[in-house]
Amino acid sequence: MRLPPNTPLEKFAEFIHLVQEICGRENVEIVAKPEQLSKDHYLDQSKVHDMFYLLGKDCFVSSAVVAPRDVSEVQQIVRLCNDFDIPLWPFSIGRNVGYGGAAPRVPGSVGLDLGKNMNKILKVDVEGAYALVEPGVTYADLHNYLVEHNLRDKLWIDVPDLGGGSVLGNTTERGVGYTPYGDHFMMHCGMEVVLPDGSLVRTGMGALPNPNSDPSKPAHEQDANESWQLFNYGFGPYNDGIFTQSSLGIVVKMGIWLMVNPGGYQSYMITIPKDEDLHKAVEIIRPLRVSMVLQNVPTIRHILLDAAVMGNRASYTNSDKPLTDAELDQIAAKLNLGRWNFYGALYGPEPIRQAMWQVVKQAFSAIPGAKFYFPEDQPDNLVLQTRNLTLQGIPTTTELKWVDWLPNGAHLFFSPIAKVTGDDAMAQYQLTRSRCEEVGLDFIGTFIIGMREMHHIVCLVFDRKDPESCKKAHWVISTLIDDAAERGWGEYRTHLALMDKVAQTYSFNDNAQMKLNRAIKQALDPRGILAPGKNGIWPSNYNAEQWEIVPKGV
Amino acid sequence: MRLPPNTPLEKFAEFIHLVQEICGRENVEIVAKPEQLSKDHYLDQSKVHDMFYLLGKDCFVSSAVVAPRDVSEVQQIVRLCNDFDIPLWPFSIGRNVGYGGAAPRVPGSVGLDLGKNMNKILKVDVEGAYALVEPGVTYADLHNYLVEHNLRDKLWIDVPDLGGGSVLGNTTERGVGYTPYGDHFMMHCGMEVVLPDGSLVRTGMGALPNPNSDPSKPAHEQDANESWQLFNYGFGPYNDGIFTQSSLGIVVKMGIWLMVNPGGYQSYMITIPKDEDLHKAVEIIRPLRVSMVLQNVPTIRHILLDAAVMGNRASYTNSDKPLTDAELDQIAAKLNLGRWNFYGALYGPEPIRQAMWQVVKQAFSAIPGAKFYFPEDQPDNLVLQTRNLTLQGIPTTTELKWVDWLPNGAHLFFSPIAKVTGDDAMAQYQLTRSRCEEVGLDFIGTFIIGMREMHHIVCLVFDRKDPESCKKAHWVISTLIDDAAERGWGEYRTHLALMDKVAQTYSFNDNAQMKLNRAIKQALDPRGILAPGKNGIWPSNYNAEQWEIVPKGV
């Protein structure tokens, strides 16, 4: 088994004994060999190591996983980790797929499974249009709550591609969705955070006590200020951002604004026949998006992303080389899709939707051969039917399917931010596709259009049981991070194995940002127990070089 | 003159000598007596003390004011202040009116006048719909730039009530405006910040170097990443929030998103005759605002706010008692206004505006006697004509006029956050009005409706040359802060004299938020040179009690 760094077995055993006293034996699992986890154990392998392991199951692996039952137990565990100098890696549900799942950066860290027991929807406020959730609440949970309470006609949630992840986890990792509320961090409001010393903070208006709360209760149980989920900023420095993609605190409660049912909805797909018309499409998209004629976070997806949802690679080709343009054209023709396919939606009463649709349709009609479809036009189109749900905030798991493009399919996301220009889109597409093809991988990707930029998500699908395939995927993403930085493109999020590398690209002025991050880390977590190495931020008591991960050549 | 704390005259003289070497004699003013500042001096009294002084001109007063010419001079000044243990109080234009203007919290601090020389619009990007500005750029400057470059048909800015303030300063203090882009912090993107140790950070995508930048140049002159103003969050902890309402850094460049001309605009006023119908109005507003039928940040203004813009108190009454309901009704009748007046706007092409207007008009028609006006219906209504400009992002200074309600008019803002409910609005109105009337002041106020809450802005107008009037205003705001906290209401921003008091109300869990803020302050500014006491955050080398401000009884 993998012990925490610098922790002899006896000391670890003592830690485990004490942590069992805190949260009960049934909520503590020691990880001997991940494979041995059976149905007798509460947790499965996905909570212990990255299911899409790039470097073997033993690289990013926990020594134990602990599931606190409430916030006071989180506080106690954090204090215990300080006493024992044992690193703690919090996760909510563990579905940070493509970025490492529940696995820790430092092998032997203790996984903090917030999702198992702390999974309550604490509040859905219809008048204020918000929810307050614990880490274990998934998008599916929150949606089901609305359905069960007959609130779906009043409130919608925003969901990412997969509905099984944690609302709080996705937001604190700054994930995105596809409705007008797609920027999850922008739409969060109020956090309760356990700091690395075990103390408890409520941010924003949560810092103002509710005068009716019972002072004899522990802080985390006290009634919160009524404006906590209504106004983000409170008074003085606005701290929420430092708890995102962060090792500065454990977010244990979070508010999220819900979208009021817009009173009308119509999703659509626009197929764009030619590969090179990505350029034209993005130039059309930019003015429409920035003026909010495109009301939501739309996507322009490469043919293979849609094709992979509908079938695995073998169902399309016998070739073991990357699919050629001719083959991609054939697949597009077979599926009645374009080489790029744009998915958007109209929100609001009929006259508003009509006004928007006329503008959208006219604009995209400038692309030769562009075709326009509503979901009812293609009832058997799995992707269009799924996007129709996603763009109205109904969670699904359909998009899991593209991971099976290859046998033993696993994936990594390469996620550079792009300017919303045809030139940037084409340049990123050409660069990423050619690097994929260099090692025999197909390009699969999508551009997600936010307020002023695109998240370009390249889905690097590999065979996790084939060491050669893993090595290739690792080389591609590692090389692409360098390629991108050379062109001024940076990633918004990355896999455990690449965190140092991406962090190093954000090097302006002699790594000034990293120095700032490290100074705050040192102030709040002097013993470096919380998520060491996360997003490249190493506490002062870690030698970063010792933990460096170097991709093997291909 | 007032020297910096613990700074003998000789040491101060040496500091001044060195700071003159940094930024030129013409950019350093020593403040002997504020009154002696004449036209020979570059700066006026408003840069030295709070023009709306509550506690005398000498209470919050600078020892000197220094105006750096560029970012490297800011860095050098910060380092010099560390060497000399002299507190530095940055301001942009100094128009933080109602909250202390340019004045420092600690008397004798050196004022850092960022606006005098650092006042360039560095970029207006039409395609990306954003601007990059220095601290000295006012709303009027930015608007004029758009007009002069014939860009007003493409881009609008969002402005607060007064157009003379700094875009950067307002945003970092988390001020608000009234268009759909009214949440200025939400709509900012990317900062360049001088930290208290003099180092320079670019946040978000700015931390990723532009590959074409010239490494031989100083950091602040290097070409920035092209996505700096397009994507806020970058990689790792998102730090921008900690530099707002903050003493953790000096923001020297900031990006702000501009609104694309919506292709149509119509402002309107709805008059609400009865005082008690505030309740009904707010209940009508909430669902419309949260569903974005009310597309912008609208306001519901008390009759006296509008009346005060149109004339001073003496023009309405000879009474020296607070105006009675009967008198307020008379004023409303005379001005053809309601006791409350709602100002909103419709944005977009005609069919969209029509659809929104029908819903708005029908909803407000539930209020007996509510009347609906477009600006063209009341060409002589100064407030309606001004709001018509403000709500389309055209800066004005008309609203300055209500400060003249009393002779030698000065004002303080009392600014609690309110839930958007009729009950909360009525309760805050009744509380604040009755406290004002207790000391003979009229209630003047407005509710500004944000995404999920209201900023209730109570304008406490007093006679700054009448010590009794000052004392009353101080007592009212101080008492109201306590009153509000007892009911769970907190202020989003406050005057220098009340910062400690408001900060103390945000006391959840044994002042956990303040402890967090102090820990970060200590890490980034161990000598406590930057804006000590701002928003109640005292560096460890200050004894907060020594600087306490206690209102005198009335």
PDB file of N, CA and C in Angstrom, chain B residues 263-336:
ATOM      1  N   GLY B 263     -29.437  47.513 -29.870  1.00  0.00           N
ATOM      2  CA  GLY B 263     -30.269  47.595 -31.075  1.00  0.00           C
ATOM      3  C   GLY B 263     -31.658  48.140 -30.803  1.00  0.00           C
ATOM      4  N   GLY B 264     -31.761  48.883 -29.725  1.00  0.00           N
ATOM      5  CA  GLY B 264     -33.049  49.471 -29.381  1.00  0.00           C
ATOM      6  C   GLY B 264     -33.095  49.735 -27.902  1.00  0.00           C
ATOM      7  N   TYR B 265     -33.796  50.829 -27.516  1.00  0.00           N
ATOM      8  CA  TYR B 265     -33.773  51.231 -26.105  1.00  0.00           C
ATOM      9  C   TYR B 265     -34.990  52.080 -25.819  1.00  0.00           C
ATOM     10  N   GLN B 266     -35.600  51.866 -24.680  1.00  0.00           N
ATOM     11  CA  GLN B 266     -36.699  52.719 -24.242  1.00  0.00           C
ATOM     12  C   GLN B 266     -36.723  52.742 -22.723  1.00  0.00           C
ATOM     13  N   SER B 267     -36.442  53.900 -22.146  1.00  0.00           N
ATOM     14  CA  SER B 267     -36.537  54.003 -20.692  1.00  0.00           C
ATOM     15  C   SER B 267     -37.959  54.419 -20.321  1.00  0.00           C
ATOM     16  N   TYR B 268     -38.267  54.254 -19.069  1.00  0.00           N
ATOM     17  CA  TYR B 268     -39.610  54.605 -18.610  1.00  0.00           C
ATOM     18  C   TYR B 268     -39.597  54.899 -17.114  1.00  0.00           C
ATOM     19  N   MET B 269     -40.652  55.577 -16.666  1.00  0.00           N
ATOM     20  CA  MET B 269     -40.873  55.842 -15.246  1.00  0.00           C
ATOM     21  C   MET B 269     -42.265  55.362 -14.882  1.00  0.00           C
ATOM     22  N   ILE B 270     -42.376  54.737 -13.741  1.00  0.00           N
ATOM     23  CA  ILE B 270     -43.697  54.362 -13.224  1.00  0.00           C
ATOM     24  C   ILE B 270     -43.862  55.050 -11.878  1.00  0.00           C
ATOM     25  N   THR B 271     -44.877  55.903 -11.769  1.00  0.00           N
ATOM     26  CA  THR B 271     -45.099  56.607 -10.504  1.00  0.00           C
ATOM     27  C   THR B 271     -46.063  55.815  -9.633  1.00  0.00           C
ATOM     28  N   ILE B 272     -45.725  55.735  -8.365  1.00  0.00           N
ATOM     29  CA  ILE B 272     -46.511  54.953  -7.403  1.00  0.00           C
ATOM     30  C   ILE B 272     -46.997  55.927  -6.337  1.00  0.00           C
ATOM     31  N   PRO B 273     -48.319  56.193  -6.340  1.00  0.00           N
ATOM     32  CA  PRO B 273     -48.799  57.327  -5.539  1.00  0.00           C
ATOM     33  C   PRO B 273     -48.632  57.178  -4.034  1.00  0.00           C
ATOM     34  N   LYS B 274     -48.905  55.972  -3.517  1.00  0.00           N
ATOM     35  CA  LYS B 274     -48.969  55.858  -2.057  1.00  0.00           C
ATOM     36  C   LYS B 274     -47.673  55.336  -1.462  1.00  0.00           C
ATOM     37  N   ASP B 275     -47.324  55.921  -0.329  1.00  0.00           N
ATOM     38  CA  ASP B 275     -46.105  55.523   0.377  1.00  0.00           C
ATOM     39  C   ASP B 275     -46.088  54.020   0.645  1.00  0.00           C
ATOM     40  N   GLU B 276     -47.213  53.486   1.132  1.00  0.00           N
ATOM     41  CA  GLU B 276     -47.233  52.085   1.552  1.00  0.00           C
ATOM     42  C   GLU B 276     -47.207  51.117   0.368  1.00  0.00           C
ATOM     43  N   ASP B 277     -47.405  51.632  -0.840  1.00  0.00           N
ATOM     44  CA  ASP B 277     -47.374  50.739  -2.001  1.00  0.00           C
ATOM     45  C   ASP B 277     -45.952  50.363  -2.419  1.00  0.00           C
ATOM     46  N   LEU B 278     -44.969  50.875  -1.679  1.00  0.00           N
ATOM     47  CA  LEU B 278     -43.611  50.331  -1.842  1.00  0.00           C
ATOM     48  C   LEU B 278     -43.641  48.803  -1.697  1.00  0.00           C
ATOM     49  N   HIS B 279     -44.416  48.344  -0.746  1.00  0.00           N
ATOM     50  CA  HIS B 279     -44.509  46.901  -0.500  1.00  0.00           C
ATOM     51  C   HIS B 279     -44.954  46.165  -1.759  1.00  0.00           C
ATOM     52  N   LYS B 280     -46.052  46.620  -2.307  1.00  0.00           N
ATOM     53  CA  LYS B 280     -46.600  45.975  -3.498  1.00  0.00           C
ATOM     54  C   LYS B 280     -45.621  46.068  -4.682  1.00  0.00           C
ATOM     55  N   ALA B 281     -45.012  47.228  -4.812  1.00  0.00           N
ATOM     56  CA  ALA B 281     -44.084  47.427  -5.935  1.00  0.00           C
ATOM     57  C   ALA B 281     -42.927  46.434  -5.875  1.00  0.00           C
ATOM     58  N   VAL B 282     -42.358  46.268  -4.695  1.00  0.00           N
ATOM     59  CA  VAL B 282     -41.213  45.363  -4.579  1.00  0.00           C
ATOM     60  C   VAL B 282     -41.621  43.918  -4.838  1.00  0.00           C
ATOM     61  N   GLU B 283     -42.816  43.569  -4.400  1.00  0.00           N
ATOM     62  CA  GLU B 283     -43.308  42.211  -4.687  1.00  0.00           C
ATOM     63  C   GLU B 283     -43.527  41.995  -6.185  1.00  0.00           C
ATOM     64  N   ILE B 284     -43.873  43.063  -6.875  1.00  0.00           N
ATOM     65  CA  ILE B 284     -44.014  42.984  -8.339  1.00  0.00           C
ATOM     66  C   ILE B 284     -42.645  42.900  -9.008  1.00  0.00           C
ATOM     67  N   ILE B 285     -41.717  43.658  -8.471  1.00  0.00           N
ATOM     68  CA  ILE B 285     -40.387  43.728  -9.081  1.00  0.00           C
ATOM     69  C   ILE B 285     -39.653  42.391  -9.007  1.00  0.00           C
ATOM     70  N   ARG B 286     -39.707  41.704  -7.859  1.00  0.00           N
ATOM     71  CA  ARG B 286     -38.860  40.526  -7.651  1.00  0.00           C
ATOM     72  C   ARG B 286     -38.976  39.487  -8.770  1.00  0.00           C
ATOM     73  N   PRO B 287     -40.180  38.985  -9.061  1.00  0.00           N
ATOM     74  CA  PRO B 287     -40.234  37.959 -10.115  1.00  0.00           C
ATOM     75  C   PRO B 287     -39.836  38.489 -11.486  1.00  0.00           C
ATOM     76  N   LEU B 288     -40.104  39.759 -11.746  1.00  0.00           N
ATOM     77  CA  LEU B 288     -39.736  40.317 -13.056  1.00  0.00           C
ATOM     78  C   LEU B 288     -38.218  40.446 -13.176  1.00  0.00           C
ATOM     79  N   ARG B 289     -37.579  40.807 -12.069  1.00  0.00           N
ATOM     80  CA  ARG B 289     -36.130  41.015 -12.129  1.00  0.00           C
ATOM     81  C   ARG B 289     -35.388  39.684 -12.208  1.00  0.00           C
ATOM     82  N   VAL B 290     -35.809  38.738 -11.396  1.00  0.00           N
ATOM     83  CA  VAL B 290     -35.083  37.465 -11.342  1.00  0.00           C
ATOM     84  C   VAL B 290     -35.271  36.694 -12.647  1.00  0.00           C
ATOM     85  N   SER B 291     -36.353  36.990 -13.362  1.00  0.00           N
ATOM     86  CA  SER B 291     -36.563  36.326 -14.655  1.00  0.00           C
ATOM     87  C   SER B 291     -36.024  37.166 -15.805  1.00  0.00           C
ATOM     88  N   MET B 292     -35.403  38.284 -15.488  1.00  0.00           N
ATOM     89  CA  MET B 292     -34.773  39.154 -16.482  1.00  0.00           C
ATOM     90  C   MET B 292     -35.771  39.817 -17.425  1.00  0.00           C
ATOM     91  N   VAL B 293     -37.052  39.822 -17.068  1.00  0.00           N
ATOM     92  CA  VAL B 293     -37.991  40.675 -17.807  1.00  0.00           C
ATOM     93  C   VAL B 293     -37.609  42.127 -17.535  1.00  0.00           C
ATOM     94  N   LEU B 294     -37.246  42.415 -16.292  1.00  0.00           N
ATOM     95  CA  LEU B 294     -36.542  43.671 -16.007  1.00  0.00           C
ATOM     96  C   LEU B 294     -35.078  43.405 -16.338  1.00  0.00           C
ATOM     97  N   GLN B 295     -34.640  43.918 -17.479  1.00  0.00           N
ATOM     98  CA  GLN B 295     -33.340  43.513 -18.029  1.00  0.00           C
ATOM     99  C   GLN B 295     -32.161  44.205 -17.363  1.00  0.00           C
ATOM    100  N   ASN B 296     -32.436  45.363 -16.768  1.00  0.00           N
ATOM    101  CA  ASN B 296     -31.326  46.149 -16.222  1.00  0.00           C
ATOM    102  C   ASN B 296     -31.419  46.229 -14.700  1.00  0.00           C
ATOM    103  N   VAL B 297     -30.593  47.068 -14.119  1.00  0.00           N
ATOM    104  CA  VAL B 297     -30.634  47.316 -12.677  1.00  0.00           C
ATOM    105  C   VAL B 297     -31.539  48.523 -12.459  1.00  0.00           C
ATOM    106  N   PRO B 298     -32.817  48.294 -12.173  1.00  0.00           N
ATOM    107  CA  PRO B 298     -33.737  49.429 -12.023  1.00  0.00           C
ATOM    108  C   PRO B 298     -33.687  49.971 -10.595  1.00  0.00           C
ATOM    109  N   THR B 299     -34.355  51.097 -10.389  1.00  0.00           N
ATOM    110  CA  THR B 299     -34.386  51.723  -9.062  1.00  0.00           C
ATOM    111  C   THR B 299     -35.803  52.135  -8.725  1.00  0.00           C
ATOM    112  N   ILE B 300     -36.090  52.087  -7.446  1.00  0.00           N
ATOM    113  CA  ILE B 300     -37.344  52.648  -6.974  1.00  0.00           C
ATOM    114  C   ILE B 300     -36.975  53.712  -5.946  1.00  0.00           C
ATOM    115  N   ARG B 301     -37.234  54.953  -6.333  1.00  0.00           N
ATOM    116  CA  ARG B 301     -36.711  56.104  -5.603  1.00  0.00           C
ATOM    117  C   ARG B 301     -37.794  56.790  -4.780  1.00  0.00           C
ATOM    118  N   HIS B 302     -37.425  57.167  -3.590  1.00  0.00           N
ATOM    119  CA  HIS B 302     -38.306  57.930  -2.721  1.00  0.00           C
ATOM    120  C   HIS B 302     -38.516  59.321  -3.324  1.00  0.00           C
ATOM    121  N   ILE B 303     -39.715  59.865  -3.126  1.00  0.00           N
ATOM    122  CA  ILE B 303     -40.051  61.166  -3.704  1.00  0.00           C
ATOM    123  C   ILE B 303     -39.005  62.245  -3.400  1.00  0.00           C
ATOM    124  N   LEU B 304     -38.435  62.204  -2.200  1.00  0.00           N
ATOM    125  CA  LEU B 304     -37.514  63.292  -1.854  1.00  0.00           C
ATOM    126  C   LEU B 304     -36.194  63.211  -2.601  1.00  0.00           C
ATOM    127  N   LEU B 305     -35.810  62.041  -3.050  1.00  0.00           N
ATOM    128  CA  LEU B 305     -34.577  61.971  -3.843  1.00  0.00           C
ATOM    129  C   LEU B 305     -34.793  62.706  -5.165  1.00  0.00           C
ATOM    130  N   ASP B 306     -35.927  62.434  -5.790  1.00  0.00           N
ATOM    131  CA  ASP B 306     -36.228  63.147  -7.032  1.00  0.00           C
ATOM    132  C   ASP B 306     -36.436  64.641  -6.766  1.00  0.00           C
ATOM    133  N   ALA B 307     -37.159  64.928  -5.696  1.00  0.00           N
ATOM    134  CA  ALA B 307     -37.436  66.337  -5.385  1.00  0.00           C
ATOM    135  C   ALA B 307     -36.143  67.096  -5.118  1.00  0.00           C
ATOM    136  N   ALA B 308     -35.191  66.449  -4.448  1.00  0.00           N
ATOM    137  CA  ALA B 308     -33.942  67.125  -4.083  1.00  0.00           C
ATOM    138  C   ALA B 308     -33.069  67.397  -5.302  1.00  0.00           C
ATOM    139  N   VAL B 309     -33.213  66.572  -6.339  1.00  0.00           N
ATOM    140  CA  VAL B 309     -32.483  66.869  -7.580  1.00  0.00           C
ATOM    141  C   VAL B 309     -33.050  68.142  -8.224  1.00  0.00           C
ATOM    142  N   MET B 310     -34.342  68.349  -8.001  1.00  0.00           N
ATOM    143  CA  MET B 310     -35.030  69.456  -8.680  1.00  0.00           C
ATOM    144  C   MET B 310     -35.034  70.766  -7.879  1.00  0.00           C
ATOM    145  N   GLY B 311     -34.670  70.702  -6.619  1.00  0.00           N
ATOM    146  CA  GLY B 311     -34.666  71.927  -5.827  1.00  0.00           C
ATOM    147  C   GLY B 311     -34.177  71.642  -4.421  1.00  0.00           C
ATOM    148  N   ASN B 312     -33.746  72.687  -3.709  1.00  0.00           N
ATOM    149  CA  ASN B 312     -33.285  72.449  -2.341  1.00  0.00           C
ATOM    150  C   ASN B 312     -34.468  72.473  -1.371  1.00  0.00           C
ATOM    151  N   ARG B 313     -34.170  72.143  -0.142  1.00  0.00           N
ATOM    152  CA  ARG B 313     -35.229  72.012   0.852  1.00  0.00           C
ATOM    153  C   ARG B 313     -36.039  73.302   0.981  1.00  0.00           C
ATOM    154  N   ALA B 314     -35.303  74.408   0.981  1.00  0.00           N
ATOM    155  CA  ALA B 314     -35.970  75.699   1.195  1.00  0.00           C
ATOM    156  C   ALA B 314     -36.976  76.006   0.090  1.00  0.00           C
ATOM    157  N   SER B 315     -36.784  75.411  -1.069  1.00  0.00           N
ATOM    158  CA  SER B 315     -37.724  75.688  -2.160  1.00  0.00           C
ATOM    159  C   SER B 315     -39.046  74.953  -1.954  1.00  0.00           C
ATOM    160  N   TYR B 316     -39.066  74.000  -1.041  1.00  0.00           N
ATOM    161  CA  TYR B 316     -40.296  73.243  -0.808  1.00  0.00           C
ATOM    162  C   TYR B 316     -40.973  73.600   0.510  1.00  0.00           C
ATOM    163  N   THR B 317     -40.183  74.044   1.506  1.00  0.00           N
ATOM    164  CA  THR B 317     -40.777  74.204   2.837  1.00  0.00           C
ATOM    165  C   THR B 317     -40.022  75.233   3.663  1.00  0.00           C
ATOM    166  N   ASN B 318     -40.733  75.799   4.623  1.00  0.00           N
ATOM    167  CA  ASN B 318     -40.101  76.664   5.614  1.00  0.00           C
ATOM    168  C   ASN B 318     -39.905  75.925   6.933  1.00  0.00           C
ATOM    169  N   SER B 319     -40.514  74.775   7.035  1.00  0.00           N
ATOM    170  CA  SER B 319     -40.461  73.997   8.273  1.00  0.00           C
ATOM    171  C   SER B 319     -39.038  73.545   8.555  1.00  0.00           C
ATOM    172  N   ASP B 320     -38.671  73.508   9.835  1.00  0.00           N
ATOM    173  CA  ASP B 320     -37.356  72.941  10.165  1.00  0.00           C
ATOM    174  C   ASP B 320     -37.504  71.536  10.743  1.00  0.00           C
ATOM    175  N   LYS B 321     -38.708  71.001  10.657  1.00  0.00           N
ATOM    176  CA  LYS B 321     -38.943  69.611  11.086  1.00  0.00           C
ATOM    177  C   LYS B 321     -38.922  68.699   9.855  1.00  0.00           C
ATOM    178  N   PRO B 322     -38.682  67.429  10.085  1.00  0.00           N
ATOM    179  CA  PRO B 322     -38.731  66.502   8.941  1.00  0.00           C
ATOM    180  C   PRO B 322     -40.077  66.609   8.237  1.00  0.00           C
ATOM    181  N   LEU B 323     -40.039  66.507   6.947  1.00  0.00           N
ATOM    182  CA  LEU B 323     -41.263  66.649   6.168  1.00  0.00           C
ATOM    183  C   LEU B 323     -42.255  65.555   6.541  1.00  0.00           C
ATOM    184  N   THR B 324     -43.511  65.963   6.711  1.00  0.00           N
ATOM    185  CA  THR B 324     -44.558  65.007   7.090  1.00  0.00           C
ATOM    186  C   THR B 324     -45.089  64.306   5.847  1.00  0.00           C
ATOM    187  N   ASP B 325     -45.856  63.261   6.084  1.00  0.00           N
ATOM    188  CA  ASP B 325     -46.472  62.562   4.951  1.00  0.00           C
ATOM    189  C   ASP B 325     -47.334  63.502   4.116  1.00  0.00           C
ATOM    190  N   ALA B 326     -48.063  64.379   4.800  1.00  0.00           N
ATOM    191  CA  ALA B 326     -48.904  65.320   4.057  1.00  0.00           C
ATOM    192  C   ALA B 326     -48.046  66.222   3.174  1.00  0.00           C
ATOM    193  N   GLU B 327     -46.929  66.690   3.730  1.00  0.00           N
ATOM    194  CA  GLU B 327     -46.033  67.547   2.941  1.00  0.00           C
ATOM    195  C   GLU B 327     -45.403  66.771   1.777  1.00  0.00           C
ATOM    196  N   LEU B 328     -45.065  65.522   2.036  1.00  0.00           N
ATOM    197  CA  LEU B 328     -44.491  64.703   0.959  1.00  0.00           C
ATOM    198  C   LEU B 328     -45.523  64.484  -0.149  1.00  0.00           C
ATOM    199  N   ASP B 329     -46.777  64.272   0.241  1.00  0.00           N
ATOM    200  CA  ASP B 329     -47.843  64.130  -0.765  1.00  0.00           C
ATOM    201  C   ASP B 329     -47.958  65.402  -1.603  1.00  0.00           C
ATOM    202  N   GLN B 330     -47.850  66.543  -0.920  1.00  0.00           N
ATOM    203  CA  GLN B 330     -47.944  67.821  -1.648  1.00  0.00           C
ATOM    204  C   GLN B 330     -46.805  67.970  -2.662  1.00  0.00           C
ATOM    205  N   ILE B 331     -45.618  67.628  -2.208  1.00  0.00           N
ATOM    206  CA  ILE B 331     -44.464  67.731  -3.118  1.00  0.00           C
ATOM    207  C   ILE B 331     -44.660  66.800  -4.320  1.00  0.00           C
ATOM    208  N   ALA B 332     -45.106  65.580  -4.037  1.00  0.00           N
ATOM    209  CA  ALA B 332     -45.334  64.619  -5.128  1.00  0.00           C
ATOM    210  C   ALA B 332     -46.345  65.184  -6.128  1.00  0.00           C
ATOM    211  N   ALA B 333     -47.429  65.747  -5.592  1.00  0.00           N
ATOM    212  CA  ALA B 333     -48.461  66.298  -6.477  1.00  0.00           C
ATOM    213  C   ALA B 333     -47.893  67.442  -7.312  1.00  0.00           C
ATOM    214  N   LYS B 334     -47.133  68.298  -6.635  1.00  0.00           N
ATOM    215  CA  LYS B 334     -46.558  69.449  -7.329  1.00  0.00           C
ATOM    216  C   LYS B 334     -45.632  69.013  -8.464  1.00  0.00           C
ATOM    217  N   LEU B 335     -44.883  67.948  -8.232  1.00  0.00           N
ATOM    218  CA  LEU B 335     -43.893  67.501  -9.222  1.00  0.00           C
ATOM    219  C   LEU B 335     -44.473  66.481 -10.200  1.00  0.00           C
ATOM    220  N   ASN B 336     -45.755  66.165 -10.011  1.00  0.00           N
ATOM    221  CA  ASN B 336     -46.384  65.167 -10.880  1.00  0.00           C
ATOM    222  C   ASN B 336     -45.681  63.805 -10.759  1.00  0.00           C
TER     223      ASN B 336
END
